[in-house]
mmCIF file with all atom_site columns, C-alpha atoms in Angstrom:
data_model
loop_
_atom_site.group_PDB
_atom_site.id
_atom_site.type_symbol
_atom_site.label_atom_id
_atom_site.label_alt_id
_atom_site.label_comp_id
_atom_site.label_asym_id
_atom_site.label_entity_id
_atom_site.label_seq_id
_atom_site.pdbx_PDB_ins_code
_atom_site.Cartn_x
_atom_site.Cartn_y
_atom_site.Cartn_z
_atom_site.occupancy
_atom_site.B_iso_or_equiv
_atom_site.pdbx_formal_charge
_atom_site.auth_seq_id
_atom_site.auth_comp_id
_atom_site.auth_asym_id
_atom_site.auth_atom_id
_atom_site.pdbx_PDB_model_num
ATOM 1   C CA . UNK A 1 1   ? -33.195 -14.932 -58.928 1.00 0.00 ? 1   UNK A CA 1
ATOM 2   C CA . UNK A 1 2   ? -36.563 -14.000 -60.387 1.00 0.00 ? 2   UNK A CA 1
ATOM 3   C CA . UNK A 1 3   ? -38.282 -16.118 -62.953 1.00 0.00 ? 3   UNK A CA 1
ATOM 4   C CA . UNK A 1 4   ? -40.422 -14.143 -65.366 1.00 0.00 ? 4   UNK A CA 1
ATOM 5   C CA . UNK A 1 5   ? -43.037 -15.371 -67.744 1.00 0.00 ? 5   UNK A CA 1
ATOM 6   C CA . UNK A 1 6   ? -41.730 -14.471 -71.183 1.00 0.00 ? 6   UNK A CA 1
ATOM 7   C CA . UNK A 1 7   ? -44.697 -15.792 -73.160 1.00 0.00 ? 7   UNK A CA 1
ATOM 8   C CA . UNK A 1 8   ? -48.084 -15.810 -71.473 1.00 0.00 ? 8   UNK A CA 1
ATOM 9   C CA . UNK A 1 9   ? -49.743 -17.415 -74.490 1.00 0.00 ? 9   UNK A CA 1
ATOM 10  C CA . UNK A 1 10  ? -47.535 -20.478 -74.076 1.00 0.00 ? 10  UNK A CA 1
ATOM 11  C CA . UNK A 1 11  ? -48.289 -20.526 -70.349 1.00 0.00 ? 11  UNK A CA 1
ATOM 12  C CA . UNK A 1 12  ? -52.045 -20.484 -70.986 1.00 0.00 ? 12  UNK A CA 1
ATOM 13  C CA . UNK A 1 13  ? -51.656 -23.109 -73.740 1.00 0.00 ? 13  UNK A CA 1
ATOM 14  C CA . UNK A 1 14  ? -49.679 -25.299 -71.316 1.00 0.00 ? 14  UNK A CA 1
ATOM 15  C CA . UNK A 1 15  ? -52.265 -24.998 -68.561 1.00 0.00 ? 15  UNK A CA 1
ATOM 16  C CA . UNK A 1 16  ? -55.041 -25.761 -71.060 1.00 0.00 ? 16  UNK A CA 1
ATOM 17  C CA . UNK A 1 17  ? -53.153 -28.810 -72.353 1.00 0.00 ? 17  UNK A CA 1
ATOM 18  C CA . UNK A 1 18  ? -52.793 -30.192 -68.826 1.00 0.00 ? 18  UNK A CA 1
ATOM 19  C CA . UNK A 1 19  ? -56.488 -29.517 -68.229 1.00 0.00 ? 19  UNK A CA 1
ATOM 20  C CA . UNK A 1 20  ? -57.281 -31.287 -71.521 1.00 0.00 ? 20  UNK A CA 1
ATOM 21  C CA . UNK A 1 21  ? -55.172 -34.272 -70.408 1.00 0.00 ? 21  UNK A CA 1
ATOM 22  C CA . UNK A 1 22  ? -57.048 -34.480 -67.119 1.00 0.00 ? 22  UNK A CA 1
ATOM 23  C CA . UNK A 1 23  ? -60.507 -34.144 -68.671 1.00 0.00 ? 23  UNK A CA 1
ATOM 24  C CA . UNK A 1 24  ? -59.612 -36.600 -71.450 1.00 0.00 ? 24  UNK A CA 1
ATOM 25  C CA . UNK A 1 25  ? -58.514 -39.235 -68.919 1.00 0.00 ? 25  UNK A CA 1
ATOM 26  C CA . UNK A 1 26  ? -61.538 -38.576 -66.694 1.00 0.00 ? 26  UNK A CA 1
ATOM 27  C CA . UNK A 1 27  ? -63.978 -38.721 -69.611 1.00 0.00 ? 27  UNK A CA 1
ATOM 28  C CA . UNK A 1 28  ? -62.396 -41.944 -70.805 1.00 0.00 ? 28  UNK A CA 1
ATOM 29  C CA . UNK A 1 29  ? -62.700 -43.655 -67.440 1.00 0.00 ? 29  UNK A CA 1
ATOM 30  C CA . UNK A 1 30  ? -66.129 -42.253 -66.613 1.00 0.00 ? 30  UNK A CA 1
ATOM 31  C CA . UNK A 1 31  ? -67.975 -42.430 -69.923 1.00 0.00 ? 31  UNK A CA 1
ATOM 32  C CA . UNK A 1 32  ? -66.169 -43.961 -72.886 1.00 0.00 ? 32  UNK A CA 1
ATOM 33  C CA . UNK A 1 33  ? -64.042 -46.896 -71.762 1.00 0.00 ? 33  UNK A CA 1
ATOM 34  C CA . UNK A 1 34  ? -66.725 -48.543 -69.561 1.00 0.00 ? 34  UNK A CA 1
ATOM 35  C CA . UNK A 1 35  ? -68.914 -48.878 -72.665 1.00 0.00 ? 35  UNK A CA 1
ATOM 36  C CA . UNK A 1 36  ? -66.259 -51.177 -74.138 1.00 0.00 ? 36  UNK A CA 1
ATOM 37  C CA . UNK A 1 37  ? -66.661 -53.579 -71.254 1.00 0.00 ? 37  UNK A CA 1
ATOM 38  C CA . UNK A 1 38  ? -69.334 -55.620 -73.008 1.00 0.00 ? 38  UNK A CA 1
ATOM 39  C CA . UNK A 1 39  ? -69.217 -59.148 -74.326 1.00 0.00 ? 39  UNK A CA 1
ATOM 40  C CA . UNK A 1 40  ? -69.572 -58.069 -77.971 1.00 0.00 ? 40  UNK A CA 1
ATOM 41  C CA . UNK A 1 41  ? -66.154 -56.354 -77.910 1.00 0.00 ? 41  UNK A CA 1
ATOM 42  C CA . UNK A 1 42  ? -63.141 -58.639 -77.686 1.00 0.00 ? 42  UNK A CA 1
ATOM 43  C CA . UNK A 1 43  ? -60.564 -58.124 -74.954 1.00 0.00 ? 43  UNK A CA 1
ATOM 44  C CA . UNK A 1 44  ? -57.922 -57.360 -77.602 1.00 0.00 ? 44  UNK A CA 1
ATOM 45  C CA . UNK A 1 45  ? -60.100 -54.551 -79.002 1.00 0.00 ? 45  UNK A CA 1
ATOM 46  C CA . UNK A 1 46  ? -60.703 -53.193 -75.498 1.00 0.00 ? 46  UNK A CA 1
ATOM 47  C CA . UNK A 1 47  ? -56.951 -53.163 -74.824 1.00 0.00 ? 47  UNK A CA 1
ATOM 48  C CA . UNK A 1 48  ? -56.119 -51.380 -78.086 1.00 0.00 ? 48  UNK A CA 1
ATOM 49  C CA . UNK A 1 49  ? -58.870 -48.793 -77.638 1.00 0.00 ? 49  UNK A CA 1
ATOM 50  C CA . UNK A 1 50  ? -57.791 -48.153 -74.027 1.00 0.00 ? 50  UNK A CA 1
ATOM 51  C CA . UNK A 1 51  ? -54.129 -47.565 -74.825 1.00 0.00 ? 51  UNK A CA 1
ATOM 52  C CA . UNK A 1 52  ? -54.933 -45.440 -77.873 1.00 0.00 ? 52  UNK A CA 1
ATOM 53  C CA . UNK A 1 53  ? -57.199 -43.348 -75.647 1.00 0.00 ? 53  UNK A CA 1
ATOM 54  C CA . UNK A 1 54  ? -54.416 -42.898 -73.105 1.00 0.00 ? 54  UNK A CA 1
ATOM 55  C CA . UNK A 1 55  ? -51.832 -42.032 -75.766 1.00 0.00 ? 55  UNK A CA 1
ATOM 56  C CA . UNK A 1 56  ? -53.838 -38.851 -76.425 1.00 0.00 ? 56  UNK A CA 1
ATOM 57  C CA . UNK A 1 57  ? -54.026 -38.176 -72.680 1.00 0.00 ? 57  UNK A CA 1
ATOM 58  C CA . UNK A 1 58  ? -50.254 -38.564 -72.321 1.00 0.00 ? 58  UNK A CA 1
ATOM 59  C CA . UNK A 1 59  ? -49.640 -36.456 -75.428 1.00 0.00 ? 59  UNK A CA 1
ATOM 60  C CA . UNK A 1 60  ? -51.736 -33.606 -73.989 1.00 0.00 ? 60  UNK A CA 1
ATOM 61  C CA . UNK A 1 61  ? -49.858 -33.832 -70.694 1.00 0.00 ? 61  UNK A CA 1
ATOM 62  C CA . UNK A 1 62  ? -46.470 -33.657 -72.434 1.00 0.00 ? 62  UNK A CA 1
ATOM 63  C CA . UNK A 1 63  ? -47.628 -30.702 -74.552 1.00 0.00 ? 63  UNK A CA 1
ATOM 64  C CA . UNK A 1 64  ? -48.709 -28.924 -71.375 1.00 0.00 ? 64  UNK A CA 1
ATOM 65  C CA . UNK A 1 65  ? -45.392 -29.455 -69.628 1.00 0.00 ? 65  UNK A CA 1
ATOM 66  C CA . UNK A 1 66  ? -43.460 -28.370 -72.735 1.00 0.00 ? 66  UNK A CA 1
ATOM 67  C CA . UNK A 1 67  ? -45.505 -25.187 -73.198 1.00 0.00 ? 67  UNK A CA 1
ATOM 68  C CA . UNK A 1 68  ? -45.152 -24.231 -69.539 1.00 0.00 ? 68  UNK A CA 1
ATOM 69  C CA . UNK A 1 69  ? -41.388 -24.680 -69.820 1.00 0.00 ? 69  UNK A CA 1
ATOM 70  C CA . UNK A 1 70  ? -41.357 -22.719 -73.088 1.00 0.00 ? 70  UNK A CA 1
ATOM 71  C CA . UNK A 1 71  ? -43.252 -19.835 -71.472 1.00 0.00 ? 71  UNK A CA 1
ATOM 72  C CA . UNK A 1 72  ? -40.149 -19.024 -69.404 1.00 0.00 ? 72  UNK A CA 1
ATOM 73  C CA . UNK A 1 73  ? -37.653 -19.101 -72.308 1.00 0.00 ? 73  UNK A CA 1
ATOM 74  C CA . UNK A 1 74  ? -36.055 -15.741 -73.000 1.00 0.00 ? 74  UNK A CA 1
ATOM 75  C CA . UNK A 1 75  ? -35.164 -16.516 -76.624 1.00 0.00 ? 75  UNK A CA 1
ATOM 76  C CA . UNK A 1 76  ? -38.328 -17.231 -78.626 1.00 0.00 ? 76  UNK A CA 1
ATOM 77  C CA . UNK A 1 77  ? -36.388 -18.502 -81.648 1.00 0.00 ? 77  UNK A CA 1
ATOM 78  C CA . UNK A 1 78  ? -35.248 -21.527 -79.616 1.00 0.00 ? 78  UNK A CA 1
ATOM 79  C CA . UNK A 1 79  ? -38.804 -22.734 -79.013 1.00 0.00 ? 79  UNK A CA 1
ATOM 80  C CA . UNK A 1 80  ? -40.606 -21.550 -82.145 1.00 0.00 ? 80  UNK A CA 1
ATOM 81  C CA . UNK A 1 81  ? -39.920 -24.790 -84.065 1.00 0.00 ? 81  UNK A CA 1
ATOM 82  C CA . UNK A 1 82  ? -41.364 -26.873 -81.224 1.00 0.00 ? 82  UNK A CA 1
ATOM 83  C CA . UNK A 1 83  ? -44.482 -24.706 -81.141 1.00 0.00 ? 83  UNK A CA 1
ATOM 84  C CA . UNK A 1 84  ? -44.988 -25.101 -84.902 1.00 0.00 ? 84  UNK A CA 1
ATOM 85  C CA . UNK A 1 85  ? -44.546 -28.886 -84.623 1.00 0.00 ? 85  UNK A CA 1
ATOM 86  C CA . UNK A 1 86  ? -47.228 -29.062 -81.935 1.00 0.00 ? 86  UNK A CA 1
ATOM 87  C CA . UNK A 1 87  ? -49.538 -26.870 -84.045 1.00 0.00 ? 87  UNK A CA 1
ATOM 88  C CA . UNK A 1 88  ? -48.997 -29.316 -86.921 1.00 0.00 ? 88  UNK A CA 1
ATOM 89  C CA . UNK A 1 89  ? -49.856 -32.290 -84.707 1.00 0.00 ? 89  UNK A CA 1
ATOM 90  C CA . UNK A 1 90  ? -52.999 -30.534 -83.452 1.00 0.00 ? 90  UNK A CA 1
ATOM 91  C CA . UNK A 1 91  ? -54.108 -29.665 -87.000 1.00 0.00 ? 91  UNK A CA 1
ATOM 92  C CA . UNK A 1 92  ? -53.631 -33.286 -88.044 1.00 0.00 ? 92  UNK A CA 1
ATOM 93  C CA . UNK A 1 93  ? -55.555 -34.396 -84.946 1.00 0.00 ? 93  UNK A CA 1
ATOM 94  C CA . UNK A 1 94  ? -58.441 -32.080 -85.858 1.00 0.00 ? 94  UNK A CA 1
ATOM 95  C CA . UNK A 1 95  ? -58.380 -33.267 -89.469 1.00 0.00 ? 95  UNK A CA 1
ATOM 96  C CA . UNK A 1 96  ? -58.543 -36.902 -88.365 1.00 0.00 ? 96  UNK A CA 1
ATOM 97  C CA . UNK A 1 97  ? -61.392 -36.229 -85.936 1.00 0.00 ? 97  UNK A CA 1
ATOM 98  C CA . UNK A 1 98  ? -63.452 -34.379 -88.537 1.00 0.00 ? 98  UNK A CA 1
ATOM 99  C CA . UNK A 1 99  ? -62.505 -36.690 -91.406 1.00 0.00 ? 99  UNK A CA 1
ATOM 100 C CA . UNK A 1 100 ? -63.275 -39.947 -89.622 1.00 0.00 ? 100 UNK A CA 1
ATOM 101 C CA . UNK A 1 101 ? -66.505 -38.553 -88.223 1.00 0.00 ? 101 UNK A CA 1
ATOM 102 C CA . UNK A 1 102 ? -67.574 -37.351 -91.674 1.00 0.00 ? 102 UNK A CA 1
ATOM 103 C CA . UNK A 1 103 ? -66.785 -40.682 -93.322 1.00 0.00 ? 103 UNK A CA 1
ATOM 104 C CA . UNK A 1 104 ? -68.476 -42.819 -90.658 1.00 0.00 ? 104 UNK A CA 1
ATOM 105 C CA . UNK A 1 105 ? -71.453 -40.592 -89.800 1.00 0.00 ? 105 UNK A CA 1
ATOM 106 C CA . UNK A 1 106 ? -71.573 -37.029 -91.095 1.00 0.00 ? 106 UNK A CA 1
ATOM 107 C CA . UNK A 1 107 ? -74.596 -36.293 -88.928 1.00 0.00 ? 107 UNK A CA 1
ATOM 108 C CA . UNK A 1 108 ? -72.372 -36.796 -85.862 1.00 0.00 ? 108 UNK A CA 1
ATOM 109 C CA . UNK A 1 109 ? -70.190 -33.808 -86.750 1.00 0.00 ? 109 UNK A CA 1
ATOM 110 C CA . UNK A 1 110 ? -72.123 -31.662 -84.272 1.00 0.00 ? 110 UNK A CA 1
ATOM 111 C CA . UNK A 1 111 ? -70.903 -33.961 -81.478 1.00 0.00 ? 111 UNK A CA 1
ATOM 112 C CA . UNK A 1 112 ? -67.324 -32.948 -82.331 1.00 0.00 ? 112 UNK A CA 1
ATOM 113 C CA . UNK A 1 113 ? -68.076 -29.226 -81.983 1.00 0.00 ? 113 UNK A CA 1
ATOM 114 C CA . UNK A 1 114 ? -66.751 -28.757 -78.430 1.00 0.00 ? 114 UNK A CA 1
ATOM 115 C CA . UNK A 1 115 ? -63.544 -30.683 -79.133 1.00 0.00 ? 115 UNK A CA 1
ATOM 116 C CA . UNK A 1 116 ? -63.050 -28.849 -82.424 1.00 0.00 ? 116 UNK A CA 1
ATOM 117 C CA . UNK A 1 117 ? -63.515 -25.429 -80.812 1.00 0.00 ? 117 UNK A CA 1
ATOM 118 C CA . UNK A 1 118 ? -61.101 -26.353 -78.006 1.00 0.00 ? 118 UNK A CA 1
ATOM 119 C CA . UNK A 1 119 ? -58.443 -27.445 -80.501 1.00 0.00 ? 119 UNK A CA 1
ATOM 120 C CA . UNK A 1 120 ? -58.886 -24.274 -82.587 1.00 0.00 ? 120 UNK A CA 1
ATOM 121 C CA . UNK A 1 121 ? -58.599 -22.041 -79.483 1.00 0.00 ? 121 UNK A CA 1
ATOM 122 C CA . UNK A 1 122 ? -55.519 -23.991 -78.413 1.00 0.00 ? 122 UNK A CA 1
ATOM 123 C CA . UNK A 1 123 ? -53.940 -23.541 -81.868 1.00 0.00 ? 123 UNK A CA 1
ATOM 124 C CA . UNK A 1 124 ? -54.758 -19.810 -81.906 1.00 0.00 ? 124 UNK A CA 1
ATOM 125 C CA . UNK A 1 125 ? -53.095 -19.336 -78.485 1.00 0.00 ? 125 UNK A CA 1
ATOM 126 C CA . UNK A 1 126 ? -49.985 -21.125 -79.706 1.00 0.00 ? 126 UNK A CA 1
ATOM 127 C CA . UNK A 1 127 ? -49.818 -19.059 -82.894 1.00 0.00 ? 127 UNK A CA 1
ATOM 128 C CA . UNK A 1 128 ? -50.242 -15.858 -80.869 1.00 0.00 ? 128 UNK A CA 1
ATOM 129 C CA . UNK A 1 129 ? -47.350 -17.064 -78.720 1.00 0.00 ? 129 UNK A CA 1
ATOM 130 C CA . UNK A 1 130 ? -45.243 -17.765 -81.808 1.00 0.00 ? 130 UNK A CA 1
ATOM 131 C CA . UNK A 1 131 ? -45.925 -14.275 -83.173 1.00 0.00 ? 131 UNK A CA 1
ATOM 132 C CA . UNK A 1 132 ? -45.277 -12.517 -79.855 1.00 0.00 ? 132 UNK A CA 1
ATOM 133 C CA . UNK A 1 133 ? -42.311 -10.165 -79.814 1.00 0.00 ? 133 UNK A CA 1
ATOM 134 C CA . UNK A 1 134 ? -39.483 -10.678 -77.336 1.00 0.00 ? 134 UNK A CA 1
ATOM 135 C CA . UNK A 1 135 ? -41.006 -8.956  -74.311 1.00 0.00 ? 135 UNK A CA 1
ATOM 136 C CA . UNK A 1 136 ? -42.643 -10.057 -71.075 1.00 0.00 ? 136 UNK A CA 1
ATOM 137 C CA . UNK A 1 137 ? -46.302 -11.046 -71.420 1.00 0.00 ? 137 UNK A CA 1
ATOM 138 C CA . UNK A 1 138 ? -48.451 -7.949  -71.082 1.00 0.00 ? 138 UNK A CA 1
ATOM 139 C CA . UNK A 1 139 ? -45.373 -5.764  -70.729 1.00 0.00 ? 139 UNK A CA 1
ATOM 140 C CA . UNK A 1 140 ? -44.059 -3.020  -72.900 1.00 0.00 ? 140 UNK A CA 1
ATOM 141 C CA . UNK A 1 141 ? -41.305 -3.650  -75.422 1.00 0.00 ? 141 UNK A CA 1
ATOM 142 C CA . UNK A 1 142 ? -37.818 -2.731  -74.267 1.00 0.00 ? 142 UNK A CA 1
ATOM 143 C CA . UNK A 1 143 ? -36.789 0.789   -75.275 1.00 0.00 ? 143 UNK A CA 1
ATOM 144 C CA . UNK A 1 144 ? -33.615 1.305   -77.202 1.00 0.00 ? 144 UNK A CA 1
ATOM 145 C CA . UNK A 1 145 ? -31.003 3.879   -76.219 1.00 0.00 ? 145 UNK A CA 1
ATOM 146 C CA . UNK A 1 146 ? -31.903 5.855   -79.361 1.00 0.00 ? 146 UNK A CA 1
ATOM 147 C CA . UNK A 1 147 ? -35.498 6.221   -78.205 1.00 0.00 ? 147 UNK A CA 1
ATOM 148 C CA . UNK A 1 148 ? -34.571 7.918   -74.932 1.00 0.00 ? 148 UNK A CA 1
#
């Protein structure tokens, strides 16, 4: 039994999502969450901020696992809806990031550039995967009997 990658875009998107989950968790523990450990921030606020941070980490991990599984599906129609739902979630995530940053401190928009570019690249990969015809990644489309 050979397992073939049917959608390389989904595979790359899945690997990126798992990488995003790892870097998000690492960045949280190394740089962001320790800054909350000050007396001016209540323990309740620290708890809420920490679990909200890790919700995004877990979400990225789940997206990665789902996209890797979807990359092996031989019928793209079965996974297309899931891909569009994740694209919708990512677009809302980007809108919230940019909207909140703009409202609170528009001059800080440049600090969201790397995250924004990563999300846009991620979305583009998913959309390329959605639009991909039913053929192995990088392969040629199957020939019909009439074309022989």
